[in-house]
C-alpha cells in the first residue's frame, strides 16, 4: 500500500541511540522525515502505533532464495512474502542458484528478476570459483564475494589454500566464507558410511572441520588485511578462537538455529534439523550466546535454505541440508529478549544496524531522519505459535513449528510503502536494489 506521506502515531520508537521514545514518525517520499513526541496529523495517512514497538526493518545478510533454477523449493516472490511477514525488509542472497551467480551477466539477470518479483529490498553476492577472479574484482552492484570452503560441490567449491589465496590477495571487496574443511568432511563421510541416522551429520561435519576452515580464512585475511566475514558461526571453539584473535576488519554472524536448536533436536524433527554447518551439542549454545552478547559475534543471519518436505523425507544421507528461517528469525530473537536473555535494542542492532554497517548498505538499519522508511511495528505483548498453514515460504515448514513467539510484525513497511499489515499483503509493492558504499 503506497503513500507518499504517512504518520506512524504514538508508537514506542527505538531511536538510533538505542533508547526508546513514545511518539510519532513522519514519512515522506519513502524517507523518514521527522521524529517527535507529536506531529500534526494533517495531510498524512495515519498508522496507529499505540501499544506497539517501532523497529527498523531487519536485514538478513545470508539467504538462499533458490531463483533462478530451483523454484520448486522457493522463489523471490514467496521468499520475499516470508520476509515481509517476518519483519525482514532487506536481504542479501547467495550465489548457488542455477545458473551460478559468478558473472556480471548472471548478476544482472538476478537483479532484474528481483525488481519484478521481490516485495522487499535485495542485494546479491557474487560467487567465487577457482577461475573467475576478474568477475570478483569488477561485478557490481554486489554486497561481497561468497566463498564455499566446504559443503559444496562443483564450480563454487574453493577449498584449498592455493585456490583461496589469489582471491584474498586481489581487490578489497568483502569476502564472506562458509568455513568448513572440505577434505576433513570427505574423510569423515567415509568413516561413517552406511550410517543413516540424521544425527551423524553433526559428527561427519564436526567442530574441528569448522575450526580448521575458520583458521585458514583468518590466516589469509590477516596476511592481506582483507575484509572477512565468517558466515553462520556454529561452534564454541570458533567463538573462543575469535575472542583471542579477531582483527578489526573481521566480523562474524550466528543463526537463530545455532543459538536455539542443538543435536538434541534430531530426535524431535529428524532430517528437518539437517543443515550446514550442522547443529551442535547443547554446550555450544551458551558459548555462542556469550560471544554474541560480548560483541565477538557481530550480527544475526538466517541462512534461509528451504527444501521441500518430499526432499527432506528421502532419508539420510540422501537428504539435502538446509532449513527456512526468514519468517521466524525476528520473533524468535524478540522472544528471547522478552525472556531477559538480551534486550530488544540488542536484537535490533544484531538484525538491522550491524548488517547495514558491516555491508556498508546506504540509508538502512536505524530509525533516524533521512534514512529509508524500512520499518516494522511489532507486538511484544501477545504470543502466537508458528503454524505451518500460515507460513509464506514455498517449502511450507519450519523447524520451529509449534513454538509460541512474540514480536510478530503487525505492519511491515518497505521504502515508505506498507507491504504487510494485520495479516494482509499488498503484493503490488516492490523493493529496491540495495546500494553499497564502495
XYZ file of C-alpha atoms in Angstrom:
438
model
C 0.000 0.000 0.000
C 1.787 3.118 -1.230
C 1.549 6.510 0.392
C 3.790 9.497 -0.207
C 3.074 10.930 3.258
C 2.470 8.676 6.272
C 2.483 9.232 10.002
C 3.083 6.421 12.486
C 1.445 7.680 15.662
C 2.318 7.098 19.306
C 4.474 4.018 18.868
C 7.321 3.036 21.175
C 10.137 4.052 18.833
C 13.625 2.554 19.004
C 15.868 5.541 18.336
C 19.303 5.368 16.739
C 20.993 5.813 20.152
C 19.359 2.625 21.444
C 16.797 4.388 23.639
C 13.023 4.298 23.262
C 10.590 7.191 22.865
C 6.811 7.224 22.660
C 5.989 9.428 19.717
C 5.280 9.941 16.039
C 7.331 9.283 12.906
C 6.589 11.250 9.739
C 7.413 9.600 6.418
C 7.699 11.483 3.151
C 8.555 10.027 -0.263
C 9.906 6.824 1.217
C 12.177 8.510 3.772
C 11.889 9.187 7.483
C 11.304 12.924 7.638
C 10.836 13.669 11.342
C 10.551 12.037 14.772
C 8.812 13.863 17.594
C 6.533 13.374 20.575
C 3.598 14.513 18.477
C 3.349 15.675 14.856
C 0.461 17.433 13.126
C -1.833 14.769 11.649
C -2.980 16.870 8.696
C -2.154 15.692 5.175
C -0.837 12.313 6.320
C -2.082 8.748 6.079
C -2.306 7.735 9.749
C -0.885 4.461 11.049
C -1.855 3.750 14.646
C 1.185 2.595 16.615
C -0.329 2.662 20.094
C 0.785 -0.301 22.181
C 3.282 -1.370 19.527
C 7.067 -1.096 19.197
C 8.572 0.511 16.095
C 11.855 -1.026 14.942
C 13.960 -0.660 11.821
C 13.246 -3.449 9.367
C 15.507 -6.441 9.752
C 18.262 -7.034 7.200
C 19.006 -10.719 6.620
C 22.582 -10.902 5.302
C 22.541 -14.572 4.293
C 19.698 -16.248 2.429
C 19.248 -18.801 -0.357
C 16.087 -17.894 -2.249
C 16.593 -20.531 -4.993
C 15.707 -18.452 -8.051
C 16.636 -18.958 -10.816
C 16.700 -22.695 -11.366
C 15.353 -24.166 -8.133
C 11.944 -22.542 -7.913
C 10.237 -25.728 -6.748
C 11.830 -25.016 -3.343
C 11.338 -21.230 -3.211
C 11.252 -18.197 -5.469
C 11.878 -14.494 -4.991
C 8.189 -13.712 -4.582
C 7.377 -16.390 -1.992
C 10.605 -15.748 -0.115
C 10.023 -12.005 -0.020
C 6.489 -12.582 1.267
C 8.041 -14.644 4.059
C 10.440 -11.778 4.695
C 7.618 -9.244 4.910
C 5.613 -11.386 7.325
C 8.697 -11.863 9.497
C 9.786 -8.215 9.535
C 12.738 -8.602 7.151
C 12.784 -5.618 4.788
C 16.102 -6.352 3.021
C 18.070 -9.474 2.168
C 21.458 -10.471 0.761
C 21.167 -13.596 -1.374
C 23.720 -16.284 -2.109
C 25.100 -17.396 -5.498
C 24.290 -21.138 -5.542
C 21.346 -20.849 -7.910
C 21.129 -22.291 -11.437
C 22.992 -20.812 -13.204
C 25.518 -19.911 -10.514
C 25.902 -16.191 -9.831
C 29.529 -15.938 -10.951
C 29.441 -13.316 -13.719
C 28.138 -9.796 -14.252
C 25.563 -11.033 -16.764
C 24.030 -13.525 -14.325
C 24.098 -10.944 -11.532
C 22.221 -8.561 -13.834
C 19.627 -11.256 -14.543
C 19.025 -11.831 -10.813
C 18.668 -8.100 -10.179
C 16.077 -7.912 -12.958
C 14.185 -10.893 -11.533
C 14.102 -9.309 -8.079
C 12.908 -5.975 -9.481
C 9.904 -7.787 -10.947
C 9.143 -10.150 -8.055
C 10.521 -9.072 -4.664
C 8.296 -7.305 -2.151
C 11.359 -6.250 -0.107
C 14.817 -4.829 -0.835
C 17.507 -7.062 -2.250
C 21.211 -7.499 -2.834
C 23.236 -10.381 -4.233
C 26.628 -11.959 -3.616
C 28.971 -12.839 -6.441
C 30.185 -16.417 -6.058
C 33.868 -17.313 -6.162
C 35.195 -20.165 -8.267
C 38.823 -21.162 -8.744
C 38.738 -19.403 -12.134
C 36.580 -16.227 -12.023
C 38.863 -13.710 -10.323
C 38.199 -10.966 -12.961
C 34.454 -11.133 -12.235
C 35.107 -10.957 -8.473
C 37.010 -7.720 -8.993
C 34.541 -5.944 -11.266
C 30.968 -7.246 -10.774
C 28.571 -4.685 -9.307
C 26.375 -3.888 -7.538
C 27.175 -6.657 -5.093
C 27.441 -6.879 -1.333
C 30.531 -9.103 -1.481
C 32.223 -12.286 -2.585
C 30.909 -15.615 -1.301
C 33.381 -18.478 -0.889
C 32.251 -22.020 -0.127
C 35.290 -23.602 1.554
C 33.274 -26.787 2.139
C 29.749 -28.279 1.996
C 29.640 -27.647 -1.731
C 30.477 -29.397 -4.978
C 31.159 -28.171 -8.488
C 32.498 -24.789 -9.520
C 31.611 -22.969 -6.280
C 33.862 -25.178 -4.157
C 37.070 -23.263 -3.344
C 38.622 -25.400 -0.665
C 42.417 -25.317 -0.824
C 44.801 -22.610 0.302
C 46.242 -22.462 -3.232
C 42.801 -21.706 -4.670
C 41.845 -19.288 -1.904
C 44.962 -17.148 -1.777
C 44.542 -15.272 -5.104
C 41.032 -14.247 -4.087
C 42.242 -12.815 -0.773
C 45.307 -11.229 -2.428
C 43.446 -9.257 -5.088
C 40.918 -6.469 -4.577
C 39.314 -5.054 -1.462
C 35.727 -6.286 -1.627
C 34.290 -8.061 1.425
C 34.795 -11.829 1.402
C 32.163 -13.947 3.176
C 33.140 -17.548 3.850
C 31.258 -20.746 4.543
C 34.036 -22.113 6.747
C 34.151 -25.911 6.731
C 37.183 -28.098 5.935
C 36.117 -29.965 2.805
C 38.889 -32.570 2.914
C 38.051 -33.483 6.506
C 34.354 -33.806 5.659
C 35.133 -36.207 2.814
C 37.307 -38.336 5.090
C 34.631 -38.500 7.768
C 31.908 -39.384 5.262
C 33.913 -42.495 4.517
C 34.408 -43.171 8.224
C 30.644 -43.071 8.899
C 29.489 -44.543 5.578
C 26.313 -46.582 5.926
C 25.005 -44.755 8.990
C 21.506 -43.451 8.206
C 20.841 -41.639 11.486
C 20.470 -37.922 10.635
C 22.290 -37.050 13.873
C 25.508 -38.456 12.384
C 25.564 -35.367 10.143
C 26.899 -33.363 13.090
C 29.650 -35.954 13.591
C 30.681 -36.019 9.928
C 30.858 -32.235 9.625
C 32.285 -31.871 13.100
C 33.507 -28.908 15.123
C 37.095 -29.432 14.019
C 36.071 -29.153 10.356
C 34.578 -25.750 11.137
C 37.556 -24.543 13.181
C 40.121 -25.647 10.580
C 38.460 -23.596 7.849
C 37.910 -20.551 10.055
C 41.615 -20.605 10.968
C 42.613 -20.777 7.298
C 40.307 -17.920 6.295
C 41.591 -15.815 9.186
C 45.204 -16.596 8.250
C 44.691 -15.325 4.691
C 42.650 -12.333 5.859
C 45.471 -11.284 8.199
C 48.139 -11.845 5.537
C 46.433 -9.407 3.165
C 44.414 -7.367 5.711
C 41.401 -8.349 3.657
C 37.880 -7.662 4.867
C 36.468 -11.011 6.030
C 33.040 -12.042 7.243
C 32.595 -15.516 8.735
C 29.144 -16.836 7.957
C 26.931 -18.830 10.362
C 29.464 -19.440 13.136
C 28.318 -22.661 14.778
C 30.845 -23.790 17.376
C 32.081 -22.641 20.724
C 35.680 -23.364 19.741
C 35.419 -20.969 16.794
C 33.900 -18.288 19.010
C 36.670 -18.658 21.589
C 39.325 -18.627 18.859
C 37.926 -15.340 17.529
C 37.750 -13.941 21.047
C 41.534 -14.272 21.200
C 42.318 -13.318 17.605
C 39.828 -11.181 15.694
C 41.295 -8.224 13.776
C 39.176 -5.114 13.380
C 38.442 -5.949 9.739
C 36.968 -9.367 10.559
C 33.325 -9.929 11.513
C 31.113 -12.936 12.181
C 27.461 -13.910 12.346
C 25.345 -16.577 14.023
C 21.939 -18.018 13.116
C 18.937 -18.385 15.428
C 19.124 -22.119 14.666
C 22.581 -22.450 16.199
C 21.517 -20.343 19.181
C 18.241 -22.162 19.850
C 18.476 -25.672 18.367
C 21.015 -28.406 19.071
C 21.849 -32.018 18.253
C 19.055 -32.990 20.644
C 16.562 -31.762 18.043
C 17.361 -34.584 15.595
C 15.227 -36.825 17.816
C 12.329 -34.364 17.505
C 12.354 -33.395 13.827
C 14.821 -35.748 12.114
C 16.190 -34.503 8.795
C 14.383 -31.171 9.202
C 17.227 -30.411 11.635
C 19.884 -31.113 8.995
C 21.810 -28.032 7.888
C 25.347 -26.883 7.044
C 27.229 -26.225 9.211
C 25.315 -28.701 11.364
C 23.584 -28.164 14.657
C 25.966 -28.637 17.575
C 25.820 -30.140 21.039
C 23.964 -28.016 23.618
C 27.142 -26.752 25.280
C 27.987 -24.726 22.194
C 24.853 -22.615 22.510
C 25.893 -20.850 25.712
C 29.331 -20.024 24.293
C 27.766 -18.614 21.121
C 25.308 -16.548 23.159
C 28.136 -15.142 25.272
C 30.145 -14.282 22.148
C 27.112 -12.532 20.652
C 26.445 -10.550 23.816
C 30.123 -9.623 24.133
C 30.464 -8.452 20.524
C 32.756 -11.267 19.354
C 29.881 -12.190 17.031
C 28.581 -9.109 15.244
C 25.207 -9.939 13.741
C 22.476 -12.482 13.099
C 21.576 -14.082 9.766
C 19.241 -16.958 8.987
C 20.960 -18.917 6.199
C 17.382 -19.431 4.953
C 17.845 -22.525 2.768
C 14.492 -24.196 2.015
C 13.930 -27.689 0.661
C 10.623 -29.435 0.079
C 9.226 -31.877 2.593
C 9.493 -34.581 -0.075
C 13.212 -33.891 -0.410
C 13.649 -33.932 3.357
C 11.832 -37.294 3.532
C 14.306 -39.171 1.336
C 16.299 -40.489 4.287
C 19.809 -39.593 5.391
C 22.331 -39.258 3.742
C 20.199 -38.633 0.641
C 18.505 -35.595 2.176
C 19.592 -32.020 1.423
C 20.919 -29.753 4.169
C 19.124 -26.516 4.988
C 16.048 -25.048 6.620
C 13.866 -21.946 6.205
C 14.337 -19.036 8.581
C 13.402 -15.527 7.430
C 9.813 -15.770 8.619
C 10.632 -16.644 12.227
C 14.050 -15.130 12.942
C 12.933 -11.793 14.381
C 10.085 -13.216 16.534
C 12.477 -15.893 17.814
C 15.041 -13.318 18.894
C 12.466 -10.898 20.321
C 11.020 -13.791 22.330
C 14.488 -14.365 23.780
C 14.654 -10.654 24.612
C 11.361 -10.835 26.460
C 12.785 -13.764 28.444
C 15.601 -11.468 29.553
C 18.369 -13.182 27.618
C 19.129 -9.953 25.747
C 17.406 -6.640 25.077
C 15.121 -5.544 22.261
C 17.688 -2.885 21.336
C 20.395 -5.556 21.091
C 18.220 -7.693 18.811
C 17.605 -4.707 16.561
C 21.314 -3.936 16.441
C 22.209 -7.542 15.543
C 19.483 -7.797 12.906
C 19.311 -4.288 11.429
C 22.011 -1.799 12.362
C 25.001 -4.153 12.339
C 24.257 -5.797 8.958
C 23.840 -2.353 7.374
C 27.176 -1.254 8.847
C 29.093 -4.436 8.040
C 27.963 -4.491 4.410
C 28.007 -0.677 4.002
C 24.362 -0.565 2.942
C 23.275 3.011 2.356
C 20.423 4.584 4.342
C 19.343 1.431 6.162
C 19.380 -0.038 9.639
C 18.218 2.712 12.015
C 15.228 4.942 12.629
C 16.507 8.470 12.010
C 15.624 11.397 9.740
C 16.955 10.925 6.219
C 17.021 7.138 6.393
C 14.807 4.959 4.240
C 11.445 4.155 5.818
C 12.023 0.415 6.207
C 10.053 -0.008 9.409
C 8.182 -2.648 11.366
C 5.579 -2.353 14.097
C 5.794 -5.383 16.380
C 3.536 -6.596 19.157
C 5.584 -7.563 22.222
C 2.572 -8.131 24.474
C 0.996 -11.108 22.732
C 2.204 -14.523 21.653
C 1.158 -16.778 18.809
C 2.523 -20.139 17.650
C 4.424 -20.896 14.472
C 1.758 -22.615 12.347
C 2.541 -24.472 9.155
C -0.626 -23.255 7.444
C 0.361 -19.602 7.965
C 3.889 -19.862 6.558
C 4.603 -17.959 3.355
C 7.780 -19.791 2.377
C 7.075 -22.143 -0.524
C 8.641 -25.120 1.253
C 5.781 -24.936 3.778
C 7.538 -25.965 7.006
C 9.650 -24.612 9.841
C 11.917 -26.308 12.403
C 10.216 -24.058 14.944
C 6.680 -25.226 14.220
C 4.601 -25.021 17.397
C 6.938 -22.618 19.196
C 4.991 -19.809 20.872
C 6.575 -16.485 19.915
C 6.107 -12.785 20.471
C 7.248 -9.878 18.317
C 5.343 -10.875 15.193
C 5.063 -7.823 12.899
C 1.707 -6.103 12.800
C 2.989 -3.923 9.962
C 5.984 -4.088 7.632
C 6.911 -1.027 5.586
C 9.441 -1.018 2.748
C 10.687 2.355 1.471
C 7.607 4.052 2.894
C 5.077 1.604 1.426
C 3.168 -0.864 3.587
C 3.757 -4.364 2.251
C 2.152 -6.314 5.125
C -0.379 -5.204 7.735
C -2.629 -7.158 10.094
C -2.164 -10.362 8.144
C -2.807 -8.778 4.752
C -0.207 -8.464 1.981
C -0.029 -5.627 -0.523
C 1.536 -7.629 -3.363
C 1.894 -4.683 -5.712
C 4.719 -3.245 -3.574
C 8.241 -3.840 -4.830
C 11.516 -3.448 -3.006
C 14.603 -1.812 -4.470
C 18.142 -2.916 -5.164
C 20.308 -2.111 -2.148
C 23.112 0.380 -2.611
C 26.530 -0.415 -1.203
C 29.280 2.080 -0.472
C 32.408 1.137 -2.407
